[in-house]
Amino acid sequence: MTQLPEEYRQAPFDETCAPRRLLRLFSGKWTTMILHTLHLMGGGSRPGQLLRNIPGLSKKMMTQTLRELEQLELVEREVRQVMPPKVEYRLTKLGEVFIEPIEMLYTWGTLHEAELSQVAAASKALSRSALS
């Protein structure tokens, strides 16, 4: 594994540092899941197909997230002029670059499911106690 540059091994971390920019990019609830799913589907998908492959994602949130990803130039929208018109969303070359850290994070998550479950249980208990 590549080591972090020395500048990212000590605080403070300014607003424009790479780790903070990456976390901001991935902070949307559905951003990484949509990019990951498009990747798994060969780089592109029609909206209905994408929606069926991500349980819990509403049509509104999918549309909003895809628009944001389009503005960031990570995804492109293609409209095929047939009757009725068909829309497909595809990863751009830039979007494909961001698949690598997502896949690394998802791989880490599958290797540490027990720890994730432990944190989820602690978070749930914390939420219950805050409501009491």
mmCIF file with all atom_site columns, C-alpha atoms in Angstrom:
data_model
loop_
_atom_site.group_PDB
_atom_site.id
_atom_site.type_symbol
_atom_site.label_atom_id
_atom_site.label_alt_id
_atom_site.label_comp_id
_atom_site.label_asym_id
_atom_site.label_entity_id
_atom_site.label_seq_id
_atom_site.pdbx_PDB_ins_code
_atom_site.Cartn_x
_atom_site.Cartn_y
_atom_site.Cartn_z
_atom_site.occupancy
_atom_site.B_iso_or_equiv
_atom_site.pdbx_formal_charge
_atom_site.auth_seq_id
_atom_site.auth_comp_id
_atom_site.auth_asym_id
_atom_site.auth_atom_id
_atom_site.pdbx_PDB_model_num
ATOM 1   C CA . MET A 1 1   ? 0.000   0.000  0.000   1.00 0.00 ? 1   MET A CA 1
ATOM 2   C CA . THR A 1 2   ? 1.259   3.474  -0.862  1.00 0.00 ? 2   THR A CA 1
ATOM 3   C CA . GLN A 1 3   ? 2.178   5.643  2.104   1.00 0.00 ? 3   GLN A CA 1
ATOM 4   C CA . LEU A 1 4   ? 0.564   9.013  2.707   1.00 0.00 ? 4   LEU A CA 1
ATOM 5   C CA . PRO A 1 5   ? 2.783   11.987 1.939   1.00 0.00 ? 5   PRO A CA 1
ATOM 6   C CA . GLU A 1 6   ? 4.392   13.518 5.021   1.00 0.00 ? 6   GLU A CA 1
ATOM 7   C CA . GLU A 1 7   ? 2.193   16.654 4.802   1.00 0.00 ? 7   GLU A CA 1
ATOM 8   C CA . TYR A 1 8   ? -0.879  14.496 5.578   1.00 0.00 ? 8   TYR A CA 1
ATOM 9   C CA . ARG A 1 9   ? 0.684   12.762 8.570   1.00 0.00 ? 9   ARG A CA 1
ATOM 10  C CA . GLN A 1 10  ? 0.280   15.700 10.951  1.00 0.00 ? 10  GLN A CA 1
ATOM 11  C CA . ALA A 1 11  ? -2.325  18.319 11.732  1.00 0.00 ? 11  ALA A CA 1
ATOM 12  C CA . PRO A 1 12  ? -3.558  20.850 10.881  1.00 0.00 ? 12  PRO A CA 1
ATOM 13  C CA . PHE A 1 13  ? -5.344  19.851 7.680   1.00 0.00 ? 13  PHE A CA 1
ATOM 14  C CA . ASP A 1 14  ? -6.486  22.878 5.717   1.00 0.00 ? 14  ASP A CA 1
ATOM 15  C CA . GLU A 1 15  ? -9.759  23.137 3.796   1.00 0.00 ? 15  GLU A CA 1
ATOM 16  C CA . THR A 1 16  ? -8.139  22.409 0.436   1.00 0.00 ? 16  THR A CA 1
ATOM 17  C CA . CYS A 1 17  ? -6.107  19.337 1.367   1.00 0.00 ? 17  CYS A CA 1
ATOM 18  C CA . ALA A 1 18  ? -6.772  16.217 -0.725  1.00 0.00 ? 18  ALA A CA 1
ATOM 19  C CA . PRO A 1 19  ? -8.236  14.073 2.111   1.00 0.00 ? 19  PRO A CA 1
ATOM 20  C CA . ARG A 1 20  ? -10.839 16.716 3.008   1.00 0.00 ? 20  ARG A CA 1
ATOM 21  C CA . ARG A 1 21  ? -11.774 17.278 -0.644  1.00 0.00 ? 21  ARG A CA 1
ATOM 22  C CA . LEU A 1 22  ? -12.199 13.519 -1.135  1.00 0.00 ? 22  LEU A CA 1
ATOM 23  C CA . LEU A 1 23  ? -14.368 13.187 1.973   1.00 0.00 ? 23  LEU A CA 1
ATOM 24  C CA . ARG A 1 24  ? -16.526 16.136 0.860   1.00 0.00 ? 24  ARG A CA 1
ATOM 25  C CA . LEU A 1 25  ? -16.999 14.508 -2.529  1.00 0.00 ? 25  LEU A CA 1
ATOM 26  C CA . PHE A 1 26  ? -18.057 11.210 -0.967  1.00 0.00 ? 26  PHE A CA 1
ATOM 27  C CA . SER A 1 27  ? -20.124 12.715 1.853   1.00 0.00 ? 27  SER A CA 1
ATOM 28  C CA . GLY A 1 28  ? -23.455 12.436 0.019   1.00 0.00 ? 28  GLY A CA 1
ATOM 29  C CA . LYS A 1 29  ? -25.432 9.441  1.239   1.00 0.00 ? 29  LYS A CA 1
ATOM 30  C CA . TRP A 1 30  ? -25.860 7.902  -2.235  1.00 0.00 ? 30  TRP A CA 1
ATOM 31  C CA . THR A 1 31  ? -22.827 9.234  -4.137  1.00 0.00 ? 31  THR A CA 1
ATOM 32  C CA . THR A 1 32  ? -20.490 6.281  -3.713  1.00 0.00 ? 32  THR A CA 1
ATOM 33  C CA . MET A 1 33  ? -23.270 3.701  -4.092  1.00 0.00 ? 33  MET A CA 1
ATOM 34  C CA . ILE A 1 34  ? -24.434 5.200  -7.402  1.00 0.00 ? 34  ILE A CA 1
ATOM 35  C CA . LEU A 1 35  ? -20.880 5.404  -8.764  1.00 0.00 ? 35  LEU A CA 1
ATOM 36  C CA . HIS A 1 36  ? -20.145 1.857  -7.580  1.00 0.00 ? 36  HIS A CA 1
ATOM 37  C CA . THR A 1 37  ? -23.368 0.506  -9.104  1.00 0.00 ? 37  THR A CA 1
ATOM 38  C CA . LEU A 1 38  ? -22.746 2.228  -12.448 1.00 0.00 ? 38  LEU A CA 1
ATOM 39  C CA . HIS A 1 39  ? -19.273 0.687  -12.433 1.00 0.00 ? 39  HIS A CA 1
ATOM 40  C CA . LEU A 1 40  ? -20.653 -2.795 -11.723 1.00 0.00 ? 40  LEU A CA 1
ATOM 41  C CA . MET A 1 41  ? -23.187 -2.371 -14.509 1.00 0.00 ? 41  MET A CA 1
ATOM 42  C CA . GLY A 1 42  ? -20.451 -1.863 -17.079 1.00 0.00 ? 42  GLY A CA 1
ATOM 43  C CA . GLY A 1 43  ? -20.141 1.886  -16.636 1.00 0.00 ? 43  GLY A CA 1
ATOM 44  C CA . GLY A 1 44  ? -23.705 2.861  -17.489 1.00 0.00 ? 44  GLY A CA 1
ATOM 45  C CA . SER A 1 45  ? -27.353 2.281  -16.690 1.00 0.00 ? 45  SER A CA 1
ATOM 46  C CA . ARG A 1 46  ? -30.853 3.468  -17.385 1.00 0.00 ? 46  ARG A CA 1
ATOM 47  C CA . PRO A 1 47  ? -32.450 5.206  -14.366 1.00 0.00 ? 47  PRO A CA 1
ATOM 48  C CA . GLY A 1 48  ? -35.028 2.477  -13.646 1.00 0.00 ? 48  GLY A CA 1
ATOM 49  C CA . GLN A 1 49  ? -32.349 -0.196 -13.706 1.00 0.00 ? 49  GLN A CA 1
ATOM 50  C CA . LEU A 1 50  ? -30.184 1.847  -11.359 1.00 0.00 ? 50  LEU A CA 1
ATOM 51  C CA . LEU A 1 51  ? -33.098 2.392  -8.979  1.00 0.00 ? 51  LEU A CA 1
ATOM 52  C CA . ARG A 1 52  ? -33.881 -1.352 -8.859  1.00 0.00 ? 52  ARG A CA 1
ATOM 53  C CA . ASN A 1 53  ? -30.263 -2.141 -8.035  1.00 0.00 ? 53  ASN A CA 1
ATOM 54  C CA . ILE A 1 54  ? -30.022 0.201  -5.034  1.00 0.00 ? 54  ILE A CA 1
ATOM 55  C CA . PRO A 1 55  ? -32.738 -0.666 -2.497  1.00 0.00 ? 55  PRO A CA 1
ATOM 56  C CA . GLY A 1 56  ? -33.738 2.289  -0.331  1.00 0.00 ? 56  GLY A CA 1
ATOM 57  C CA . LEU A 1 57  ? -32.814 4.897  -2.937  1.00 0.00 ? 57  LEU A CA 1
ATOM 58  C CA . SER A 1 58  ? -35.807 7.052  -3.855  1.00 0.00 ? 58  SER A CA 1
ATOM 59  C CA . LYS A 1 59  ? -36.332 8.318  -7.383  1.00 0.00 ? 59  LYS A CA 1
ATOM 60  C CA . LYS A 1 60  ? -36.003 11.905 -6.112  1.00 0.00 ? 60  LYS A CA 1
ATOM 61  C CA . MET A 1 61  ? -32.661 11.248 -4.374  1.00 0.00 ? 61  MET A CA 1
ATOM 62  C CA . MET A 1 62  ? -31.361 9.286  -7.362  1.00 0.00 ? 62  MET A CA 1
ATOM 63  C CA . THR A 1 63  ? -32.198 12.164 -9.711  1.00 0.00 ? 63  THR A CA 1
ATOM 64  C CA . GLN A 1 64  ? -30.699 14.757 -7.357  1.00 0.00 ? 64  GLN A CA 1
ATOM 65  C CA . THR A 1 65  ? -27.495 12.751 -6.865  1.00 0.00 ? 65  THR A CA 1
ATOM 66  C CA . LEU A 1 66  ? -27.120 12.015 -10.583 1.00 0.00 ? 66  LEU A CA 1
ATOM 67  C CA . ARG A 1 67  ? -27.503 15.742 -11.355 1.00 0.00 ? 67  ARG A CA 1
ATOM 68  C CA . GLU A 1 68  ? -24.791 16.580 -8.822  1.00 0.00 ? 68  GLU A CA 1
ATOM 69  C CA . LEU A 1 69  ? -22.514 13.902 -10.261 1.00 0.00 ? 69  LEU A CA 1
ATOM 70  C CA . GLU A 1 70  ? -23.200 15.283 -13.728 1.00 0.00 ? 70  GLU A CA 1
ATOM 71  C CA . GLN A 1 71  ? -22.231 18.803 -12.596 1.00 0.00 ? 71  GLN A CA 1
ATOM 72  C CA . LEU A 1 72  ? -19.018 17.378 -11.120 1.00 0.00 ? 72  LEU A CA 1
ATOM 73  C CA . GLU A 1 73  ? -18.368 15.698 -14.490 1.00 0.00 ? 73  GLU A CA 1
ATOM 74  C CA . LEU A 1 74  ? -18.229 12.229 -12.912 1.00 0.00 ? 74  LEU A CA 1
ATOM 75  C CA . VAL A 1 75  ? -21.334 11.044 -14.794 1.00 0.00 ? 75  VAL A CA 1
ATOM 76  C CA . GLU A 1 76  ? -22.793 11.974 -18.158 1.00 0.00 ? 76  GLU A CA 1
ATOM 77  C CA . ARG A 1 77  ? -26.406 11.784 -19.235 1.00 0.00 ? 77  ARG A CA 1
ATOM 78  C CA . GLU A 1 78  ? -27.178 10.462 -22.690 1.00 0.00 ? 78  GLU A CA 1
ATOM 79  C CA . VAL A 1 79  ? -30.622 10.816 -24.238 1.00 0.00 ? 79  VAL A CA 1
ATOM 80  C CA . ARG A 1 80  ? -31.327 8.458  -27.138 1.00 0.00 ? 80  ARG A CA 1
ATOM 81  C CA . GLN A 1 81  ? -33.777 9.918  -29.609 1.00 0.00 ? 81  GLN A CA 1
ATOM 82  C CA . VAL A 1 82  ? -36.145 6.968  -29.974 1.00 0.00 ? 82  VAL A CA 1
ATOM 83  C CA . MET A 1 83  ? -39.833 6.762  -29.139 1.00 0.00 ? 83  MET A CA 1
ATOM 84  C CA . PRO A 1 84  ? -40.111 7.066  -26.221 1.00 0.00 ? 84  PRO A CA 1
ATOM 85  C CA . PRO A 1 85  ? -36.712 8.736  -25.566 1.00 0.00 ? 85  PRO A CA 1
ATOM 86  C CA . LYS A 1 86  ? -34.315 6.595  -23.522 1.00 0.00 ? 86  LYS A CA 1
ATOM 87  C CA . VAL A 1 87  ? -31.988 8.098  -20.934 1.00 0.00 ? 87  VAL A CA 1
ATOM 88  C CA . GLU A 1 88  ? -28.790 6.444  -19.797 1.00 0.00 ? 88  GLU A CA 1
ATOM 89  C CA . TYR A 1 89  ? -26.239 7.605  -17.248 1.00 0.00 ? 89  TYR A CA 1
ATOM 90  C CA . ARG A 1 90  ? -22.605 6.674  -17.785 1.00 0.00 ? 90  ARG A CA 1
ATOM 91  C CA . LEU A 1 91  ? -19.398 7.143  -15.854 1.00 0.00 ? 91  LEU A CA 1
ATOM 92  C CA . THR A 1 92  ? -17.083 9.651  -17.483 1.00 0.00 ? 92  THR A CA 1
ATOM 93  C CA . LYS A 1 93  ? -13.315 9.061  -17.683 1.00 0.00 ? 93  LYS A CA 1
ATOM 94  C CA . LEU A 1 94  ? -13.040 11.217 -14.561 1.00 0.00 ? 94  LEU A CA 1
ATOM 95  C CA . GLY A 1 95  ? -15.767 9.150  -12.862 1.00 0.00 ? 95  GLY A CA 1
ATOM 96  C CA . GLU A 1 96  ? -13.825 5.973  -13.588 1.00 0.00 ? 96  GLU A CA 1
ATOM 97  C CA . VAL A 1 97  ? -10.830 7.440  -11.729 1.00 0.00 ? 97  VAL A CA 1
ATOM 98  C CA . PHE A 1 98  ? -12.940 7.736  -8.564  1.00 0.00 ? 98  PHE A CA 1
ATOM 99  C CA . ILE A 1 99  ? -13.979 4.078  -8.671  1.00 0.00 ? 99  ILE A CA 1
ATOM 100 C CA . GLU A 1 100 ? -10.608 2.966  -7.276  1.00 0.00 ? 100 GLU A CA 1
ATOM 101 C CA . PRO A 1 101 ? -10.939 4.574  -3.802  1.00 0.00 ? 101 PRO A CA 1
ATOM 102 C CA . ILE A 1 102 ? -14.601 3.529  -3.626  1.00 0.00 ? 102 ILE A CA 1
ATOM 103 C CA . GLU A 1 103 ? -13.713 -0.090 -4.366  1.00 0.00 ? 103 GLU A CA 1
ATOM 104 C CA . MET A 1 104 ? -10.902 0.052  -1.789  1.00 0.00 ? 104 MET A CA 1
ATOM 105 C CA . LEU A 1 105 ? -13.298 1.410  0.837   1.00 0.00 ? 105 LEU A CA 1
ATOM 106 C CA . TYR A 1 106 ? -15.991 -1.164 0.027   1.00 0.00 ? 106 TYR A CA 1
ATOM 107 C CA . THR A 1 107 ? -13.400 -3.974 0.144   1.00 0.00 ? 107 THR A CA 1
ATOM 108 C CA . TRP A 1 108 ? -12.213 -2.750 3.538   1.00 0.00 ? 108 TRP A CA 1
ATOM 109 C CA . GLY A 1 109 ? -15.843 -2.717 4.723   1.00 0.00 ? 109 GLY A CA 1
ATOM 110 C CA . THR A 1 110 ? -16.419 -6.334 3.704   1.00 0.00 ? 110 THR A CA 1
ATOM 111 C CA . LEU A 1 111 ? -13.223 -7.386 5.479   1.00 0.00 ? 111 LEU A CA 1
ATOM 112 C CA . HIS A 1 112 ? -14.280 -5.574 8.673   1.00 0.00 ? 112 HIS A CA 1
ATOM 113 C CA . GLU A 1 113 ? -17.993 -6.365 8.859   1.00 0.00 ? 113 GLU A CA 1
ATOM 114 C CA . ALA A 1 114 ? -17.775 -7.370 12.528  1.00 0.00 ? 114 ALA A CA 1
ATOM 115 C CA . GLU A 1 115 ? -16.220 -4.041 13.486  1.00 0.00 ? 115 GLU A CA 1
ATOM 116 C CA . LEU A 1 116 ? -18.821 -2.154 11.429  1.00 0.00 ? 116 LEU A CA 1
ATOM 117 C CA . SER A 1 117 ? -21.582 -4.071 13.225  1.00 0.00 ? 117 SER A CA 1
ATOM 118 C CA . GLN A 1 118 ? -20.024 -3.182 16.571  1.00 0.00 ? 118 GLN A CA 1
ATOM 119 C CA . VAL A 1 119 ? -19.929 0.526  15.679  1.00 0.00 ? 119 VAL A CA 1
ATOM 120 C CA . ALA A 1 120 ? -23.514 0.379  14.337  1.00 0.00 ? 120 ALA A CA 1
ATOM 121 C CA . ALA A 1 121 ? -24.723 -1.197 17.600  1.00 0.00 ? 121 ALA A CA 1
ATOM 122 C CA . ALA A 1 122 ? -22.920 1.473  19.651  1.00 0.00 ? 122 ALA A CA 1
ATOM 123 C CA . SER A 1 123 ? -24.407 4.202  17.450  1.00 0.00 ? 123 SER A CA 1
ATOM 124 C CA . LYS A 1 124 ? -27.901 2.779  17.864  1.00 0.00 ? 124 LYS A CA 1
ATOM 125 C CA . ALA A 1 125 ? -27.451 2.614  21.665  1.00 0.00 ? 125 ALA A CA 1
ATOM 126 C CA . LEU A 1 126 ? -26.188 6.207  21.680  1.00 0.00 ? 126 LEU A CA 1
ATOM 127 C CA . SER A 1 127 ? -29.221 7.355  19.686  1.00 0.00 ? 127 SER A CA 1
ATOM 128 C CA . ARG A 1 128 ? -31.584 5.572  22.104  1.00 0.00 ? 128 ARG A CA 1
ATOM 129 C CA . SER A 1 129 ? -29.927 7.160  25.119  1.00 0.00 ? 129 SER A CA 1
ATOM 130 C CA . ALA A 1 130 ? -30.072 10.623 23.522  1.00 0.00 ? 130 ALA A CA 1
ATOM 131 C CA . LEU A 1 131 ? -33.833 10.208 23.094  1.00 0.00 ? 131 LEU A CA 1
ATOM 132 C CA . SER A 1 132 ? -34.316 9.249  26.740  1.00 0.00 ? 132 SER A CA 1
#
